[in-house]
GROMACS .gro file of C-alpha atoms in nm:
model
  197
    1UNK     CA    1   4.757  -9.315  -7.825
    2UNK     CA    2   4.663  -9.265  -7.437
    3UNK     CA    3   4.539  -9.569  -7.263
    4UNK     CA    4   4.175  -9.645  -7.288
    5UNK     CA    5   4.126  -9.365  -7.566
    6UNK     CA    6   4.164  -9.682  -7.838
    7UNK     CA    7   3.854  -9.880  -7.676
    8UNK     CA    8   3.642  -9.631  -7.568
    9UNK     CA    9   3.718  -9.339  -7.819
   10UNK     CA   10   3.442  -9.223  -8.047
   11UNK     CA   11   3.621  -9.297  -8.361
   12UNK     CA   12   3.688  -9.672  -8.328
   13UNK     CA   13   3.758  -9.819  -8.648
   14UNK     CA   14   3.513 -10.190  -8.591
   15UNK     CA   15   3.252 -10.038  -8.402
   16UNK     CA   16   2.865 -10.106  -8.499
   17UNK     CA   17   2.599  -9.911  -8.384
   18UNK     CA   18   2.286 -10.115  -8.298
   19UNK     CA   19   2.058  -9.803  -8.203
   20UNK     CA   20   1.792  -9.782  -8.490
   21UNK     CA   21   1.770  -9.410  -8.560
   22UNK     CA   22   1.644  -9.425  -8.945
   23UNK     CA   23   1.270  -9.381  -9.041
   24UNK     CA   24   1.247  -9.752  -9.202
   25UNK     CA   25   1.055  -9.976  -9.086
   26UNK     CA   26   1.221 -10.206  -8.812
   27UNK     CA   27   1.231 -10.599  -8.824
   28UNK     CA   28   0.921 -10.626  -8.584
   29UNK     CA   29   0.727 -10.422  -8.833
   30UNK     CA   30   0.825 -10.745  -9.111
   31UNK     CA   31   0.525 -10.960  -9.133
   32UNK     CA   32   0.611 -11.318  -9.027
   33UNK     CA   33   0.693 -11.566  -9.356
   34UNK     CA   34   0.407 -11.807  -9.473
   35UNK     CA   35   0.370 -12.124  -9.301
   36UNK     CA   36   0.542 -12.005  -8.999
   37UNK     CA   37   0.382 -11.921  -8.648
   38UNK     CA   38   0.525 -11.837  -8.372
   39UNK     CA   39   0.263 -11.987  -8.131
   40UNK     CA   40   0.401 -12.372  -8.265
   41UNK     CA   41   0.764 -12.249  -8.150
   42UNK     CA   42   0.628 -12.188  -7.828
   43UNK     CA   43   0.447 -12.471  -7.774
   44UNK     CA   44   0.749 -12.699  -7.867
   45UNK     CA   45   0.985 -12.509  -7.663
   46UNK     CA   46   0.689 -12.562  -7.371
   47UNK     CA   47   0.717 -12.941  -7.475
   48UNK     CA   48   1.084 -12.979  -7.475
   49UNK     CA   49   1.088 -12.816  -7.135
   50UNK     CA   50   0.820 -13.042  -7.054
   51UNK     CA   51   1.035 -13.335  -7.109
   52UNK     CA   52   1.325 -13.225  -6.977
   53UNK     CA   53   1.127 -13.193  -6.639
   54UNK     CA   54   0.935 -13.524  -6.671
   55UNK     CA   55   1.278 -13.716  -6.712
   56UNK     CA   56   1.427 -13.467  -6.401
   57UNK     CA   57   1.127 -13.615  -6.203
   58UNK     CA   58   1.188 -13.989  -6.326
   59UNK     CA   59   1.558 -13.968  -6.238
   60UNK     CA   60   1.458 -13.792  -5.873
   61UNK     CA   61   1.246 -14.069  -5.831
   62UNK     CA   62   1.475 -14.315  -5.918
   63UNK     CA   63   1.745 -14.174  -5.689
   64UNK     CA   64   1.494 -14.160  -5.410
   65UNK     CA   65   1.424 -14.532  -5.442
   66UNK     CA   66   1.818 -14.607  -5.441
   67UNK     CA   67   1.823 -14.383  -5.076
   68UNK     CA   68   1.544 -14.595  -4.955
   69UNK     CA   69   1.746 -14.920  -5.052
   70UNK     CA   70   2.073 -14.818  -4.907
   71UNK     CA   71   2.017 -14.918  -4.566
   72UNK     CA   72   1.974 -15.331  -4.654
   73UNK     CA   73   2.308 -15.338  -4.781
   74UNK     CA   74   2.414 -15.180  -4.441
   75UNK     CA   75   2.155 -15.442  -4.276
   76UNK     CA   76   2.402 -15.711  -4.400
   77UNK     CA   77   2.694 -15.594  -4.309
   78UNK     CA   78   2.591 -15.536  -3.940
   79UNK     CA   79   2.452 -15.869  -3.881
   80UNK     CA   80   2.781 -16.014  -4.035
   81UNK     CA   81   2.968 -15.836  -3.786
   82UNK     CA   82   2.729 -15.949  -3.479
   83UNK     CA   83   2.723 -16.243  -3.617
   84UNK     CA   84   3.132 -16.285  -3.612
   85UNK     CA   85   3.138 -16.121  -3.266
   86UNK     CA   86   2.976 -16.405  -3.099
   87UNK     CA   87   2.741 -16.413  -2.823
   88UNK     CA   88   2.973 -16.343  -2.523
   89UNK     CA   89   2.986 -16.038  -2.327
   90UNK     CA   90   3.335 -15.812  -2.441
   91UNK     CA   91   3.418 -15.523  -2.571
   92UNK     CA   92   3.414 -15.581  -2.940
   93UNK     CA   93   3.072 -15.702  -2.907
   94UNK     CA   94   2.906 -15.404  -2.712
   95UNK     CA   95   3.078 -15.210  -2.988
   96UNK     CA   96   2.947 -15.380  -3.258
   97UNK     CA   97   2.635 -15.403  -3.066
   98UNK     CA   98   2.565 -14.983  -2.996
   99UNK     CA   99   2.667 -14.950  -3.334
  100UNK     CA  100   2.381 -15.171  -3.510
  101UNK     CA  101   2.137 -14.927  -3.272
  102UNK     CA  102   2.333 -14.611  -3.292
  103UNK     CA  103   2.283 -14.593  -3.694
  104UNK     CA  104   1.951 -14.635  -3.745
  105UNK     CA  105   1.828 -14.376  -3.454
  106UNK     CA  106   2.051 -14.152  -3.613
  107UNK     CA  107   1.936 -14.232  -3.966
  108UNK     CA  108   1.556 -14.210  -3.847
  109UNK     CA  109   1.610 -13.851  -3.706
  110UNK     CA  110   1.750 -13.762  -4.056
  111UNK     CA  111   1.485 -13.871  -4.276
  112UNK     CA  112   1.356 -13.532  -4.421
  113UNK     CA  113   1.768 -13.420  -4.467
  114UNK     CA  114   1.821 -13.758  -4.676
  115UNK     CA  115   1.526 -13.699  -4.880
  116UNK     CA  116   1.521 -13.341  -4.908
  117UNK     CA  117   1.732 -13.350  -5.284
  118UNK     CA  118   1.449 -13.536  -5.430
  119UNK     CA  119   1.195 -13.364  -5.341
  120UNK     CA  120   0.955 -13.255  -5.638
  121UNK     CA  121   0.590 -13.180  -5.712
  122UNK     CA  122   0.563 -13.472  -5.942
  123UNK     CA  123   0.782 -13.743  -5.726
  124UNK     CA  124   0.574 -13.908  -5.459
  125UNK     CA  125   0.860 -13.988  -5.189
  126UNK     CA  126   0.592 -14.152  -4.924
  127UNK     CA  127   0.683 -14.511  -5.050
  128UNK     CA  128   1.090 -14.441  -5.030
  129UNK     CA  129   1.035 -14.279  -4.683
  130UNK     CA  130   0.832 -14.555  -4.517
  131UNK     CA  131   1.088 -14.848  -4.718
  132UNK     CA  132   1.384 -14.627  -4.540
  133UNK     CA  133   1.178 -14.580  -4.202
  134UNK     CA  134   1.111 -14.990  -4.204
  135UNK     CA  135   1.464 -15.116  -4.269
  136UNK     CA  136   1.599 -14.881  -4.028
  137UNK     CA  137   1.371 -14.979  -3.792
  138UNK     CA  138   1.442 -15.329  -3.890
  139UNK     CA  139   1.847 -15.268  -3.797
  140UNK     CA  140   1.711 -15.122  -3.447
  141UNK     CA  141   1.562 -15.427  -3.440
  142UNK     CA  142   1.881 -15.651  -3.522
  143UNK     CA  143   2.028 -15.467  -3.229
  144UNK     CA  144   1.802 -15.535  -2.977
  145UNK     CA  145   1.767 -15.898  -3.058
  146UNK     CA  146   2.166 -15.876  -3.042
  147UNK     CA  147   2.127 -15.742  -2.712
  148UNK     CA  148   1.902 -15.970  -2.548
  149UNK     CA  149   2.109 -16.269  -2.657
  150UNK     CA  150   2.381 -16.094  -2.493
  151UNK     CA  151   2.197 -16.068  -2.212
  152UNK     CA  152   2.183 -15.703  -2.176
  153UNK     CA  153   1.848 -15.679  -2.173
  154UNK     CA  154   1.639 -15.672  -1.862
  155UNK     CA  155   1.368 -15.948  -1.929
  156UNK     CA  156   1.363 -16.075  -1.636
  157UNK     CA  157   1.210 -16.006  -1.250
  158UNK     CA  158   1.527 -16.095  -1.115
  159UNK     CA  159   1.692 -15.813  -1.312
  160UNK     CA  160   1.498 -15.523  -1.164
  161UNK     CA  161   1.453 -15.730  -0.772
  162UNK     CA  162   1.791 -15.828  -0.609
  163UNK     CA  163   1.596 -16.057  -0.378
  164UNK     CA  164   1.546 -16.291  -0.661
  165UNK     CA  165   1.738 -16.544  -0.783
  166UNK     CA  166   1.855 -16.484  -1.151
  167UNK     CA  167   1.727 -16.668  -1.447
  168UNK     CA  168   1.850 -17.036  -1.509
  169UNK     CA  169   1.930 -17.113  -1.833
  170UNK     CA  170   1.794 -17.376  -1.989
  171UNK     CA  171   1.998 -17.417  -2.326
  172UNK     CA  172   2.251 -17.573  -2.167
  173UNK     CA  173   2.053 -17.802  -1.930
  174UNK     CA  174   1.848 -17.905  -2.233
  175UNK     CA  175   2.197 -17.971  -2.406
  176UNK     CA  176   2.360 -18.159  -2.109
  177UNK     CA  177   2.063 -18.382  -2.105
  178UNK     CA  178   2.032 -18.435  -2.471
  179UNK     CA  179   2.392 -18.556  -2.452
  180UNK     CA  180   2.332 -18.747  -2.131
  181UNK     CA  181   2.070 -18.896  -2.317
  182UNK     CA  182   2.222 -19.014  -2.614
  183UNK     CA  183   2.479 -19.178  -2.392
  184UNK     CA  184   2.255 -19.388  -2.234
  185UNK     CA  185   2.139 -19.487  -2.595
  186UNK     CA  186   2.482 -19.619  -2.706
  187UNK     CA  187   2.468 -19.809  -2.358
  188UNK     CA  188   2.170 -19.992  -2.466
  189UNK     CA  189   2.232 -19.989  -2.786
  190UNK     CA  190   2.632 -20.176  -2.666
  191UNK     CA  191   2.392 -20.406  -2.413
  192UNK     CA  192   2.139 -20.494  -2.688
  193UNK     CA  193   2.438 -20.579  -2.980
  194UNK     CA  194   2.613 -20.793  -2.709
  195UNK     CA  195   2.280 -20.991  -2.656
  196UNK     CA  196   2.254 -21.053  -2.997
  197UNK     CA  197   2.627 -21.190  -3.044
   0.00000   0.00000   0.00000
């Protein structure tokens, strides 16, 4: 036997010819049994399908609402860290710092790429968008406030005129004199308790 003459010959010994030469009537030509339509087999296979895209829709939506979420967890995590870098001006805290306002300007620009997956006819994605858009811009906001109490920030008229004198600051002074103040308290408080003895 030569190669390929055992597949492809004519007289292969399982083959079945599905061309319909004969004169009888073919299975389209068969009425359909009572009872049966096919019209309802349509419409069920329409209502499967149906479902199948009204749960495709629920699950986009839900994933689109877990996208929207994602950046409070990161929220946390950042002001932890700012928090546990302190308020004093070093490296590790400019870091931390350009990194709490680096994310969410890059996350902003990337709001149609993040949401693009979910994107549907029957999912609304204006409410995940504007939850993403607010706690992103609520991070920016973390890292300005970080920032300023860094004292980064130019607030003042002194920062932008060298002929002024800087800023005081009056958290200390208003701590210095707290204490100074409760020291002259215990005095009076010794004088008054000796007065009494």
């Amino acid at each position: 036997m030569e190669k390929g003459k055992g597949v492809m010959g004519a007289g292969r010994r399982w083959a079945v010819d599905f061309s319909d030469n004969s004169t009888a009537p073919s299975l389209r030509d068969i009425p359909d049994p009572p009872g049966f339509a096919r019209a309802s087999v349509d419409q069920d296979d329409s209502a499967v399908s149906r479902q199948k895209k009204d749960a495709e829709a629920n699950w986009k939506a839900q994933k689109a609402w877990e996208v929207a979420q994602a950046p409070f967890k990161n929220l946390l995590m950042m002001g932890f860290m700012m928090w546990m870098a302190g308020s004093t001006v070093h490296l590790f805290s400019i870091g931390i710092t350009f990194s709490a306002l680096w994310q969410p300007i890059s996350a902003l620009q990337g709001v149609g790429k993040v949401f693009e997956p979910y994107k549907d006819n029957k999912v609304d994605l204006l409410g995940p968008k504007l939850l993403f858009i607010a706690l992103n811009l609520g991070g920016l906001a973390l890292g300005v406030w970080k920032l300023n109490t860094l004292g980064l920030l130019p607030t003042h008229a002194s920062d932008w005129v060298s002929s002024l004198s800087p800023a005081q600051v009056y958290a200390f002074f208003l701590f210095a004199s707290c204490k100074l103040n409760f020291q002259i308290l215990f005095q009076e408080l010794g004088k008054i308790q000796q007065l009494n003895f």
